[in-house]
Coordinates of C-alpha atoms in Angstrom, one line a residue:
Chain A
M1 CA -11.4 -19.3 -20.6
A2 CA -10.9 -16.5 -22.3
L3 CA -13.6 -16.5 -24.3
A4 CA -15.8 -16.7 -21.5
A5 CA -14.9 -14.0 -20.1
T6 CA -14.6 -11.7 -23.1
L7 CA -18.7 -12.5 -23.7
L8 CA -19.7 -12.5 -20.2
H9 CA -18.3 -8.8 -19.4
N10 CA -19.6 -8.2 -23.3
A11 CA -23.0 -9.4 -22.1
Y12 CA -22.1 -7.3 -18.3
F13 CA -21.3 -4.2 -19.4
C14 CA -24.5 -3.8 -21.9
G15 CA -26.1 -4.4 -18.6
R16 CA -24.4 -2.2 -16.5
C17 CA -25.9 0.9 -17.1
C18 CA -29.0 -0.4 -15.2
R19 CA -26.3 -1.0 -12.2
H20 CA -27.9 2.5 -10.6
K21 CA -31.4 1.1 -10.3
A22 CA -30.0 -1.9 -7.7
L23 CA -28.1 1.3 -6.2
Q24 CA -31.4 4.0 -5.8
P25 CA -33.0 2.2 -3.5
L26 CA -30.4 1.3 -1.3
L27 CA -29.0 4.9 -1.4
G28 CA -31.1 8.0 0.0
P29 CA -33.3 9.6 -2.3
L30 CA -31.6 13.1 -1.3
L31 CA -28.2 11.9 -2.5
S32 CA -26.0 11.6 -5.7
D33 CA -28.0 9.5 -8.8
S34 CA -26.3 11.9 -10.9
L35 CA -26.5 8.8 -13.8
S36 CA -30.2 9.9 -15.1
K37 CA -30.4 8.3 -18.7
S38 CA -27.2 7.4 -19.7
Y39 CA -28.9 5.0 -22.0
S40 CA -31.4 5.0 -25.2
S41 CA -34.9 4.7 -24.4
Y42 CA -34.8 0.9 -25.2
R43 CA -35.3 -0.8 -22.4
R44 CA -33.8 -4.3 -22.3
P45 CA -36.3 -7.0 -21.6
G46 CA -35.1 -8.0 -18.1
S47 CA -35.1 -4.1 -16.7
Q48 CA -38.2 -2.4 -14.7
P49 CA -40.0 0.4 -16.6
E50 CA -39.6 3.5 -15.2
K51 CA -42.5 4.1 -12.6
K52 CA -40.4 7.4 -11.4
T53 CA -38.7 10.0 -12.4
T54 CA -35.5 11.0 -10.6
W55 CA -36.9 14.4 -10.2
Q56 CA -40.0 13.0 -9.1
N57 CA -37.8 11.3 -6.1
V58 CA -36.4 14.8 -4.8
D59 CA -37.6 15.0 -1.3
L60 CA -38.2 19.2 -0.5
S61 CA -38.7 18.8 3.5
F62 CA -36.6 21.0 5.5
K63 CA -36.5 19.1 8.6
K64 CA -35.0 16.0 6.4
S65 CA -32.4 18.3 4.7
I66 CA -31.4 19.2 8.3
E67 CA -30.9 15.7 9.2
V68 CA -28.8 15.1 6.0
L69 CA -26.7 18.7 6.3
K70 CA -25.7 16.7 10.1
T71 CA -25.0 13.5 8.9
Q72 CA -23.2 15.1 5.9
L73 CA -21.4 17.7 8.3
G74 CA -20.4 14.8 11.0
M75 CA -18.7 12.6 7.7
L76 CA -17.2 15.9 7.1
K77 CA -15.8 16.2 10.8
K78 CA -14.6 12.5 10.6
E79 CA -12.8 12.6 7.1
T80 CA -10.8 15.7 8.5
E81 CA -9.6 13.9 12.0
D82 CA -8.3 10.8 9.4
H83 CA -6.7 13.1 7.2
L84 CA -5.0 14.6 10.7
A85 CA -4.1 11.0 11.8
G86 CA -2.1 10.0 8.8
P87 CA -2.6 7.9 5.5
E88 CA -6.0 6.2 5.6
G89 CA -7.0 6.9 8.3
Q90 CA -4.4 5.2 10.6
S91 CA -1.4 6.2 11.8
L92 CA 1.8 6.9 10.1
T93 CA 3.6 4.1 12.3
H94 CA 0.3 1.8 11.8
Y95 CA 0.9 2.6 8.0
M96 CA 4.2 1.5 8.0
L97 CA 4.1 -2.0 9.4
E98 CA 0.9 -3.1 8.3
Q99 CA 1.4 -6.0 5.9
T100 CA -2.3 -7.5 5.5
R101 CA -5.5 -6.0 6.4
V102 CA -9.0 -7.0 5.9
V103 CA -11.3 -4.8 4.0
W104 CA -14.2 -6.5 3.6
E105 CA -16.0 -9.0 5.9
F106 CA -19.6 -10.2 6.5
R107 CA -20.5 -10.3 9.8
S108 CA -23.9 -8.1 9.3
Q109 CA -26.6 -6.9 7.3
E110 CA -25.3 -3.4 7.1
D111 CA -21.8 -5.7 5.5
L112 CA -24.0 -7.2 2.8
N113 CA -25.5 -4.0 1.8
K114 CA -21.9 -2.7 0.9
W115 CA -22.3 -4.6 -2.0
V116 CA -24.5 -4.9 -5.2
I117 CA -25.6 -8.4 -6.6
S118 CA -26.5 -8.2 -10.6
S119 CA -26.5 -11.2 -13.0
D120 CA -27.9 -11.2 -16.9
V121 CA -31.9 -10.6 -15.8
E122 CA -30.6 -7.3 -16.9
I123 CA -30.6 -7.9 -20.6
G124 CA -33.2 -10.2 -20.2
G125 CA -31.8 -13.5 -19.3
K126 CA -33.2 -16.3 -16.7
S127 CA -30.1 -16.5 -14.5
E128 CA -31.0 -16.1 -10.6
V129 CA -28.9 -14.8 -8.1
Y130 CA -29.2 -14.2 -3.9
L131 CA -27.1 -12.9 -1.9
K132 CA -27.5 -14.0 1.9
L133 CA -25.3 -13.7 5.6
G134 CA -24.2 -17.7 6.0
R135 CA -24.5 -19.4 8.8
N136 CA -24.1 -17.7 12.5
N137 CA -23.3 -14.5 10.4
Q138 CA -19.7 -15.3 9.9
T139 CA -19.9 -15.3 6.2
A140 CA -21.7 -14.5 3.0
L141 CA -23.3 -16.5 0.4
L142 CA -23.8 -15.5 -2.7
Y143 CA -26.2 -18.1 -4.1
G144 CA -28.0 -19.0 -7.3
T145 CA -28.5 -20.4 -11.0
L146 CA -26.7 -19.7 -14.2
N147 CA -28.7 -20.2 -16.7
T148 CA -27.4 -19.6 -20.4
E149 CA -30.6 -19.2 -21.9
V150 CA -30.1 -16.3 -24.5
P151 CA -32.6 -13.9 -24.1
R152 CA -34.6 -13.3 -27.8
D153 CA -34.0 -9.9 -28.7
G154 CA -32.4 -10.1 -32.0
E155 CA -29.1 -9.1 -30.7
T156 CA -27.9 -10.7 -27.7
K157 CA -25.5 -14.1 -28.8
Y158 CA -24.5 -15.6 -25.5
S159 CA -25.9 -15.4 -21.5
G160 CA -25.3 -16.3 -18.3
Y161 CA -23.4 -14.4 -15.5
C162 CA -24.2 -13.0 -12.4
S163 CA -22.1 -11.4 -10.3
M164 CA -21.2 -9.3 -6.9
R165 CA -20.1 -6.0 -6.8
A166 CA -18.7 -3.5 -4.0
K167 CA -20.3 -0.4 -3.9
P168 CA -18.0 2.4 -4.2
L169 CA -17.1 4.6 -1.3
V170 CA -18.8 7.6 -0.7
G171 CA -17.6 10.4 1.7
S172 CA -19.1 13.1 2.4
F173 CA -21.2 15.5 0.2
A174 CA -21.4 12.8 -2.0
R175 CA -17.9 13.0 -3.2
K176 CA -15.8 9.6 -4.2
K177 CA -13.7 8.4 -2.3
Y178 CA -10.7 5.6 -3.4
Y179 CA -8.8 2.6 -1.5
D180 CA -5.2 3.1 -1.2
W181 CA -3.8 -0.1 -1.4
S182 CA -0.5 1.1 -2.5
N183 CA 1.0 -0.6 0.5
F184 CA 0.1 -3.9 -0.5
N185 CA 0.9 -6.3 -3.0
S186 CA -1.8 -9.6 -3.5
L187 CA -5.6 -9.6 -2.5
Y188 CA -6.2 -12.2 -0.3
L189 CA -9.5 -13.6 -0.4
R190 CA -11.2 -16.6 1.9
V191 CA -13.5 -18.2 0.4
R192 CA -15.6 -21.3 0.3
G193 CA -16.6 -22.3 -3.7
D194 CA -18.0 -25.2 -5.6
G195 CA -15.4 -26.2 -8.1
R196 CA -16.5 -23.4 -10.3
P197 CA -14.2 -20.7 -11.8
W198 CA -15.2 -16.8 -10.8
M199 CA -13.9 -13.7 -11.9
V200 CA -12.5 -11.0 -9.7
N201 CA -12.2 -7.8 -11.3
I202 CA -11.1 -4.7 -9.5
Y203 CA -12.3 -1.8 -10.7
T204 CA -10.1 2.1 -10.2
D205 CA -12.3 4.6 -11.1
P206 CA -10.6 7.0 -13.5
Y207 CA -11.5 10.9 -14.1
F208 CA -12.6 10.8 -17.1
S209 CA -15.7 8.5 -18.4
H210 CA -13.6 7.3 -21.9
Q211 CA -12.2 4.5 -19.5
K212 CA -15.1 4.1 -17.6
D213 CA -14.9 0.6 -18.8
D214 CA -11.2 0.3 -17.8
L215 CA -11.4 -3.1 -15.5
Y216 CA -8.8 -5.5 -14.2
N217 CA -9.4 -8.8 -14.1
Y218 CA -7.9 -12.4 -12.5
F219 CA -9.2 -15.7 -12.2
M220 CA -9.9 -17.5 -8.9
F221 CA -10.7 -21.1 -9.1
T222 CA -12.2 -23.0 -6.4
R223 CA -12.5 -26.1 -5.1
G224 CA -15.9 -27.9 -4.1
G225 CA -14.4 -29.8 -0.9
P226 CA -16.0 -28.3 2.9
Y227 CA -12.5 -26.7 4.2
W228 CA -11.7 -22.9 3.4
E229 CA -9.5 -21.8 0.4
E230 CA -7.3 -18.8 1.0
I231 CA -6.7 -17.8 -2.3
K232 CA -3.7 -14.7 -2.4
I233 CA -3.8 -13.0 -6.4
P234 CA -1.0 -10.9 -6.5
F235 CA -1.3 -7.5 -8.4
S236 CA 0.9 -8.1 -10.7
K237 CA -1.4 -10.9 -12.2
F238 CA -4.2 -8.9 -13.0
F239 CA -5.3 -7.9 -17.1
L240 CA -6.3 -5.0 -18.3
S241 CA -9.8 -5.7 -20.1
S242 CA -12.4 -2.7 -21.6
R243 CA -15.5 -3.9 -22.1
G244 CA -14.6 -7.3 -21.5
R245 CA -12.2 -7.3 -24.2
V246 CA -8.5 -8.2 -23.1
Q247 CA -6.5 -5.0 -24.3
D248 CA -3.6 -4.9 -26.2
D249 CA -1.0 -2.3 -24.5
Q250 CA -1.5 -4.2 -21.1
H251 CA 0.4 -2.8 -17.3
P252 CA 0.4 -3.7 -13.4
I253 CA -2.7 -2.1 -12.1
W254 CA -2.0 1.6 -10.0
L255 CA -2.9 0.4 -6.3
D256 CA -3.6 3.9 -5.2
K257 CA -6.8 4.7 -6.2
I258 CA -9.2 2.0 -6.0
S259 CA -12.4 2.3 -6.2
T260 CA -14.1 -1.5 -6.3
V261 CA -14.1 -5.0 -6.3
G262 CA -16.1 -7.6 -7.8
F263 CA -17.0 -11.4 -8.4
T264 CA -18.2 -12.7 -11.2
I265 CA -19.5 -16.3 -12.8
G266 CA -19.9 -16.8 -16.0
D267 CA -18.3 -20.7 -17.1
K268 CA -21.1 -21.6 -19.8
V269 CA -22.4 -24.4 -17.4
N270 CA -26.3 -24.5 -16.3
G271 CA -26.9 -25.0 -13.1
P272 CA -26.6 -23.8 -9.4
F273 CA -23.5 -22.2 -8.0
Q274 CA -22.3 -20.9 -4.4
L275 CA -20.1 -19.1 -3.1
E276 CA -19.3 -18.8 0.5
I277 CA -17.1 -15.8 1.5
D278 CA -15.3 -15.0 5.0
F279 CA -13.3 -11.9 4.2
I280 CA -11.7 -9.8 1.7
G281 CA -8.5 -8.8 2.8
L282 CA -4.9 -7.5 1.5
L283 CA -1.5 -8.9 2.1
N284 CA 2.0 -7.5 1.4
D285 CA 3.5 -10.6 0.4
R286 CA 7.1 -10.0 1.0
A287 CA 8.3 -13.3 -1.2
H288 CA 6.5 -12.0 -3.9
T289 CA 8.7 -10.2 -6.6
E290 CA 6.7 -9.8 -9.6
E291 CA 6.6 -6.7 -11.3
F292 CA 4.4 -7.6 -14.0
A293 CA 3.3 -10.9 -15.4
Y294 CA 2.3 -10.1 -19.2
E295 CA 4.7 -8.5 -21.7
T296 CA 7.0 -6.7 -19.7
Y297 CA 9.3 -6.2 -22.6
E298 CA 9.5 -3.2 -24.5
K299 CA 6.5 -3.4 -27.6
N300 CA 8.2 -0.8 -30.0
P301 CA 11.4 -0.6 -29.4
P302 CA 13.3 2.3 -30.4
L303 CA 15.5 1.5 -33.8
Chain B
F1 CA 15.2 15.0 -27.8
I2 CA 12.8 17.3 -30.2
L3 CA 10.7 17.7 -27.5
M4 CA 12.9 18.9 -24.7
L5 CA 14.0 21.6 -27.7
S6 CA 10.8 22.6 -28.2
L7 CA 10.5 23.2 -24.5
T8 CA 13.8 24.7 -24.2
L9 CA 12.9 27.0 -27.1
G10 CA 9.1 27.9 -25.9
T11 CA 11.1 29.1 -22.8
M12 CA 13.5 30.8 -24.1
I13 CA 10.6 32.8 -26.6
T14 CA 8.2 33.8 -23.8
I15 CA 11.2 35.0 -21.5
T16 CA 12.9 37.5 -23.6
S17 CA 9.2 38.4 -25.2
N18 CA 8.1 41.7 -24.8
H19 CA 4.9 41.4 -26.6
W20 CA 1.9 39.8 -25.2
V21 CA 1.6 37.5 -28.4
T22 CA 5.0 36.4 -28.3
A23 CA 5.0 35.2 -24.3
W24 CA 1.5 33.4 -24.7
A25 CA 2.9 31.3 -28.3
G26 CA 6.2 30.6 -26.3
L27 CA 3.4 29.6 -23.1
E28 CA 1.4 27.2 -26.1
I29 CA 4.7 25.6 -27.6
N30 CA 5.7 24.8 -24.0
T31 CA 2.3 23.2 -23.6
L32 CA 1.8 21.4 -26.7
A33 CA 5.8 19.8 -26.2
V34 CA 5.0 18.7 -22.7
I35 CA 1.9 16.8 -23.6
P36 CA 3.6 14.0 -25.1
L37 CA 6.1 14.0 -22.8
I38 CA 3.4 12.9 -19.7
S39 CA 1.4 10.6 -21.8
K40 CA 4.8 8.6 -23.0
S41 CA 3.4 5.8 -20.9
H42 CA 0.5 5.3 -22.2
H43 CA -1.2 4.3 -18.8
P44 CA -5.0 5.7 -18.7
R45 CA -3.5 7.4 -15.5
A46 CA -1.2 9.3 -17.7
I47 CA -3.5 9.8 -20.3
E48 CA -6.2 11.2 -17.7
A49 CA -3.0 13.6 -16.2
A50 CA -2.7 14.8 -20.1
T51 CA -6.1 15.4 -20.5
K52 CA -6.0 17.7 -17.6
Y53 CA -3.2 19.3 -17.8
F54 CA -4.4 20.3 -21.4
L55 CA -7.6 21.3 -20.6
T56 CA -5.8 23.2 -18.0
Q57 CA -3.2 25.3 -19.8
A58 CA -5.8 25.8 -22.7
T59 CA -8.2 27.7 -20.2
A60 CA -5.2 29.8 -18.9
S61 CA -3.7 30.3 -22.4
A62 CA -7.0 31.5 -23.4
L63 CA -7.2 33.8 -20.2
M64 CA -4.1 35.3 -21.2
L65 CA -4.8 36.1 -24.8
F66 CA -7.8 38.0 -24.0
S67 CA -6.6 39.6 -21.0
S68 CA -3.7 41.7 -23.1
M69 CA -6.6 41.7 -25.9
T70 CA -8.3 43.7 -23.4
N71 CA -5.2 45.8 -22.3
A72 CA -4.8 46.5 -26.0
W73 CA -8.1 47.6 -26.9
S74 CA -8.2 49.9 -24.1
S75 CA -4.3 51.1 -24.3
G76 CA -3.2 50.9 -27.6
Q77 CA -0.5 48.8 -27.0
W78 CA 0.5 45.2 -26.3
D79 CA 3.7 45.5 -24.0
I80 CA 4.0 43.3 -21.0
T81 CA 5.5 46.0 -18.8
Q82 CA 2.6 48.1 -19.3
L83 CA -0.2 46.1 -18.3
T84 CA -2.8 49.7 -17.1
N85 CA -6.3 48.1 -18.0
P86 CA -7.7 46.7 -14.2
P87 CA -9.8 43.7 -15.5
S88 CA -7.0 42.7 -17.4
C89 CA -4.8 42.9 -14.7
L90 CA -7.2 40.7 -12.9
L91 CA -7.6 38.6 -15.7
L92 CA -3.8 37.7 -16.3
T93 CA -3.6 37.1 -12.7
A94 CA -6.0 34.7 -12.4
A95 CA -5.0 33.0 -15.6
I96 CA -1.0 32.9 -14.5
A97 CA -2.8 31.3 -11.4
I98 CA -4.0 28.7 -13.4
K99 CA -1.0 27.5 -15.1
L100 CA 1.3 27.7 -12.2
G101 CA -1.3 26.3 -9.9
L102 CA -1.9 28.5 -7.0
T103 CA -5.1 28.1 -5.1
P104 CA -7.7 28.0 -5.7
F105 CA -6.4 26.7 -9.5
H106 CA -4.5 23.5 -7.8
F107 CA -6.6 20.9 -8.4
W108 CA -5.0 19.7 -11.7
F109 CA -1.7 19.6 -10.2
P110 CA -0.8 16.8 -8.2
E111 CA -3.3 14.6 -10.4
V112 CA -0.9 15.2 -13.0
L113 CA 2.2 14.8 -11.1
Q114 CA 0.6 11.6 -10.0
G115 CA 0.4 10.2 -13.3
S116 CA 3.8 11.5 -15.3
S117 CA 6.6 9.9 -14.7
L118 CA 9.0 10.9 -12.3
T119 CA 11.4 12.9 -15.2
T120 CA 8.7 14.6 -16.2
A121 CA 7.0 15.5 -13.2
L122 CA 10.3 17.2 -12.4
L123 CA 9.9 19.1 -15.7
L124 CA 6.5 20.4 -14.8
S125 CA 7.3 21.7 -11.8
T126 CA 10.1 23.7 -12.4
A127 CA 10.8 23.9 -16.3
M128 CA 6.9 25.2 -16.3
K129 CA 6.5 27.4 -13.6
F130 CA 9.6 29.2 -15.2
P131 CA 7.9 31.3 -17.8
P132 CA 4.5 32.1 -15.7
T133 CA 6.7 33.5 -13.3
T134 CA 8.3 35.6 -15.3
I135 CA 5.2 37.2 -16.8
L136 CA 4.7 37.5 -13.2
L137 CA 7.6 39.6 -13.0
L138 CA 7.5 41.8 -15.5
T139 CA 4.2 42.3 -14.8
S140 CA 4.1 42.7 -11.3
H141 CA 4.1 46.4 -10.1
S142 CA 0.5 47.0 -12.1
L143 CA -0.8 43.6 -9.7
N144 CA -3.4 43.7 -7.4
P145 CA -1.5 42.6 -4.4
T146 CA -4.6 41.9 -2.4
L147 CA -5.7 39.2 -5.3
L148 CA -2.5 37.9 -5.2
S149 CA -1.5 37.5 -1.2
T150 CA -4.6 36.2 -0.7
M151 CA -4.2 33.0 -3.5
A152 CA -0.8 32.9 -2.0
I153 CA -1.3 32.2 1.5
M154 CA -4.3 29.8 0.9
S155 CA -1.6 27.8 -1.1
I156 CA 0.4 27.4 1.4
A157 CA -2.1 26.9 3.9
L158 CA -3.4 24.3 0.9
G159 CA -0.1 22.6 0.3
G160 CA 0.3 22.4 3.7
W161 CA -3.2 20.6 4.3
M162 CA -3.4 18.3 1.9
G163 CA -0.1 16.8 2.0
L164 CA -0.5 15.6 5.4
N165 CA -1.3 12.1 5.4
Q166 CA 0.0 11.9 1.0
T167 CA 1.4 8.1 0.3
Q168 CA 2.6 9.2 -3.3
T169 CA 5.6 10.6 -3.2
R170 CA 4.8 12.7 -6.4
K171 CA 1.7 14.1 -4.7
I172 CA 3.7 15.1 -1.7
L173 CA 6.7 17.0 -4.1
A174 CA 3.3 18.5 -5.8
F175 CA 2.0 19.6 -2.9
S176 CA 5.3 21.2 -1.4
S177 CA 5.4 23.0 -5.2
I178 CA 1.9 24.6 -4.8
S179 CA 3.5 25.8 -1.0
H180 CA 6.4 27.4 -2.4
L181 CA 4.3 28.9 -5.3
G182 CA 2.4 30.5 -2.6
W183 CA 5.6 31.9 -0.8
M184 CA 7.0 33.1 -4.4
T185 CA 3.9 35.0 -5.4
I186 CA 3.3 36.4 -1.9
I187 CA 6.5 38.6 -2.4
I188 CA 6.2 39.8 -6.1
T189 CA 4.7 43.0 -5.8
Y190 CA 7.1 44.4 -3.4
N191 CA 10.5 42.9 -4.2
P192 CA 10.2 40.5 -7.5
K193 CA 14.4 39.9 -6.9
L194 CA 13.0 37.5 -3.8
T195 CA 10.4 35.8 -6.3
L196 CA 13.6 34.9 -8.8
L197 CA 15.4 33.9 -5.6
T198 CA 12.7 31.9 -4.3
F199 CA 12.1 30.2 -7.6
Y200 CA 16.6 29.4 -8.5
L201 CA 16.6 27.7 -4.9
Y202 CA 13.3 25.9 -5.5
S203 CA 14.4 24.3 -8.7
L204 CA 17.2 23.4 -7.2
M205 CA 16.4 21.7 -4.7
T206 CA 13.2 20.3 -6.2
T207 CA 15.7 18.6 -9.0
S208 CA 18.0 17.0 -6.5
I209 CA 14.9 15.3 -5.0
F210 CA 13.1 14.2 -8.1
L211 CA 16.4 12.9 -9.1
S212 CA 17.3 11.5 -6.0
M213 CA 13.5 9.4 -6.4
N214 CA 14.6 8.5 -9.9
S215 CA 17.9 6.6 -9.2
T216 CA 15.6 4.6 -6.4
N217 CA 12.2 4.3 -8.0
T218 CA 10.5 5.4 -5.5
L219 CA 6.8 6.2 -6.1
K220 CA 5.4 6.4 -3.0
L221 CA 6.0 6.0 0.6
S222 CA 6.4 2.5 1.5
T223 CA 9.1 2.1 -1.0
L224 CA 11.0 5.6 0.5
M225 CA 11.6 3.5 2.9
T226 CA 13.4 0.6 2.2
S227 CA 15.9 2.8 -0.2
W228 CA 18.5 2.6 2.9
T229 CA 19.6 -0.6 1.8
K230 CA 20.2 0.6 -2.1
A231 CA 21.8 3.7 -1.4
P232 CA 23.0 4.6 1.8
M233 CA 25.0 7.7 0.8
L234 CA 21.7 9.1 -1.6
N235 CA 19.4 8.4 1.7
T236 CA 21.2 10.9 4.1
T237 CA 21.2 13.7 1.3
L238 CA 18.1 13.1 0.5
M239 CA 17.1 13.8 4.4
L240 CA 19.0 16.8 4.1
T241 CA 17.5 18.5 0.9
L242 CA 14.2 17.4 2.2
L243 CA 14.8 19.5 5.1
S244 CA 15.8 22.1 3.2
L245 CA 12.7 22.8 1.5
A246 CA 10.9 22.3 4.4
G247 CA 12.9 25.4 5.2
L248 CA 14.9 24.7 8.3
P249 CA 18.0 26.6 9.2
P250 CA 20.9 26.5 8.6
L251 CA 19.7 24.4 5.0
T252 CA 19.7 26.7 1.9
G253 CA 15.7 26.2 2.1
F254 CA 15.7 28.8 5.0
L255 CA 17.2 32.1 3.1
P256 CA 14.3 32.6 1.1
K257 CA 11.6 32.8 3.6
W258 CA 13.7 34.2 6.2
L259 CA 14.4 37.0 3.4
I260 CA 10.3 37.0 2.4
I261 CA 9.6 37.2 6.4
Q262 CA 11.7 40.6 6.5
E263 CA 10.8 42.1 3.7
L264 CA 6.7 41.7 4.5
T265 CA 7.7 43.2 8.0
K266 CA 9.5 45.7 6.2
Q267 CA 6.0 46.4 4.2
E268 CA 4.0 46.3 7.8
M269 CA 2.9 43.3 6.7
T270 CA 3.6 41.6 10.3
T271 CA -0.1 39.5 10.2
T272 CA 0.5 37.7 7.1
A273 CA 4.1 37.0 7.8
T274 CA 3.0 35.6 10.9
T275 CA -0.2 33.3 9.3
I276 CA 2.1 32.3 6.5
S277 CA 5.3 30.7 8.6
M278 CA 2.8 28.8 11.1
L279 CA 1.0 27.6 7.9
S280 CA 4.4 26.1 6.9
L281 CA 4.2 24.5 9.8
L282 CA 1.8 22.4 8.7
G283 CA 4.8 21.3 5.2
L284 CA 7.2 21.2 8.0
F285 CA 5.2 18.4 9.4
F286 CA 5.1 16.4 6.4
Y287 CA 8.4 16.8 5.1
L288 CA 9.9 16.0 8.6
R289 CA 7.3 12.8 8.4
L290 CA 9.4 11.9 5.0
T291 CA 12.4 12.1 6.3
Y292 CA 11.8 9.6 9.5
C293 CA 10.5 7.2 7.0
S294 CA 13.3 7.1 4.8
T295 CA 15.7 7.9 7.4
I296 CA 15.9 8.4 11.1
T297 CA 13.6 5.2 11.1
L298 CA 14.9 1.6 9.4
P299 CA 12.6 -0.3 8.2
P300 CA 13.0 -4.2 9.8
N301 CA 12.5 -5.4 5.9
S302 CA 12.9 -4.4 2.5
S303 CA 11.1 -3.9 -0.5
N304 CA 11.1 -6.7 -2.9
K305 CA 11.2 -5.0 -6.4
M306 CA 13.5 -5.4 -8.4
K307 CA 13.5 -2.5 -10.2
Q308 CA 15.0 -0.8 -7.4
W309 CA 18.2 -2.8 -7.5
S310 CA 19.5 -1.4 -10.8
I311 CA 20.8 1.9 -10.3
K312 CA 19.5 4.0 -13.6
K313 CA 21.9 7.1 -13.5
P314 CA 24.6 8.2 -11.6
V315 CA 23.2 9.0 -8.4
N316 CA 24.0 13.1 -7.6
T317 CA 24.9 13.6 -4.0
L318 CA 26.3 17.0 -4.9
T319 CA 23.5 19.5 -5.4
P320 CA 21.6 17.8 -2.3
T321 CA 24.4 19.4 0.0
L322 CA 24.5 22.7 -1.6

């Protein structure tokens, strides 16, 4: 399973550079998109050809910019009010007493728009993945087909992965905002899977770019049954990997600057998959006392 | 151990220097010695903190060297106290502001403190502030008071405002440090002795807070709330120290604020004095919130961090009572 994890992330991050293509139609043309060509000009078989360059997308109409300015100023005002109210926009007593929090739930299309799906189509593979609202608009259904056929470009060895990733929070004037989950110690997922193993990834957006591939992963094993599962994954179990490779120097995840959470499937089994998610939340499990699950002894003891 | 020695050496060189190059050399030794201390834990955040610290301090040192060189070019001597060239004064003010973490050059400070361990954070906010403050003191008669006052007022404002809803204790202490630095710099052109007094008292109070937090390993607000079960005496004294940092009479922290306001009024700067007292109310709010969290309310649950149960070093209950 670790091997599967390694190989799928290997391919996943090679295709991650095309992530902004999925984000672009969903964000406005005037905001963000500072990621211009950070990859070479070789276009992988799965990605669309560049029809319009980034600078051609810029809209210089005055009315629209006033609208955008108004929205941004409104967001800034809301941020100031949140700042005054207390940590994370709630009052201090709320922060002190809260033990559970729902971060993402799927009740409408705009909740779905907060997530981005991707698959190995970016590198030329043939898996398909779709995200839609489930029955009665109560859940999100991530479904598709996994296809491990390797794209024939001479350099890819493995293929077959699909993933869903939350979009990072954007504050006013396109600044990055982070989640502060330091009050909690477990991730709480209410899902209904089909028996396939998934990997949960947490990305803590670092400041400098040499750490941008750092990801904290753990596995989520689903049962196939018609019953809902409530999976609790303590944050102490997440291990660090970078570009898909598990790192030697492990440390527990710091919860005060979380950017996104994602789910990936890549278990080398051809066939359809389905994952229905009700909500993703956080839990402060008082019974969980483990600080970190791996290698807590001192690795280089002083002699 | 050798890093501590280098830190002391660097500080001593800067303090006892009257030539620009030795002052700069001491500052560089300090910077280089503290970088491995920050990145000791090999955590990505620690490395990020170390990188940010290095970049900002290197820029500041370069600016300082540049200002001393332009001064030497125009006046022909390298004496620290004879800073005559006005552009050099401005550049030096900017350089020292970056080194200390005054607004608008404060952006590195909370992140760097957050990435380092509690003891290193203590060193960064007290010991590393000492050499740049000394240089400011030596050159205070020739620096532009308007610029310094503006930066100081902005620091007090920003330190109070940004500290309002932080949940990480190190970031809170970073903002308190920025705000205290504001208090220190506002009076430096009029009465440098008050700056020194503020600095000493501030270092003493911050040291006791950091050491108390180190014994209970509180890195975030929720841990602070549950520390009353571990060491109740420490908790009470921590509350007193925090209020002292806030500047409430009759605790020690009120003394520098009172003297500074008195001095400013003597200099006919009553509006400035009123502004900074009002702005430090913001700081008072979050200090009060910290004490509220830690001591005044007793949260119904205790923390389940195993580390908290082992007291790492003997608890210092004496210093906060000062």
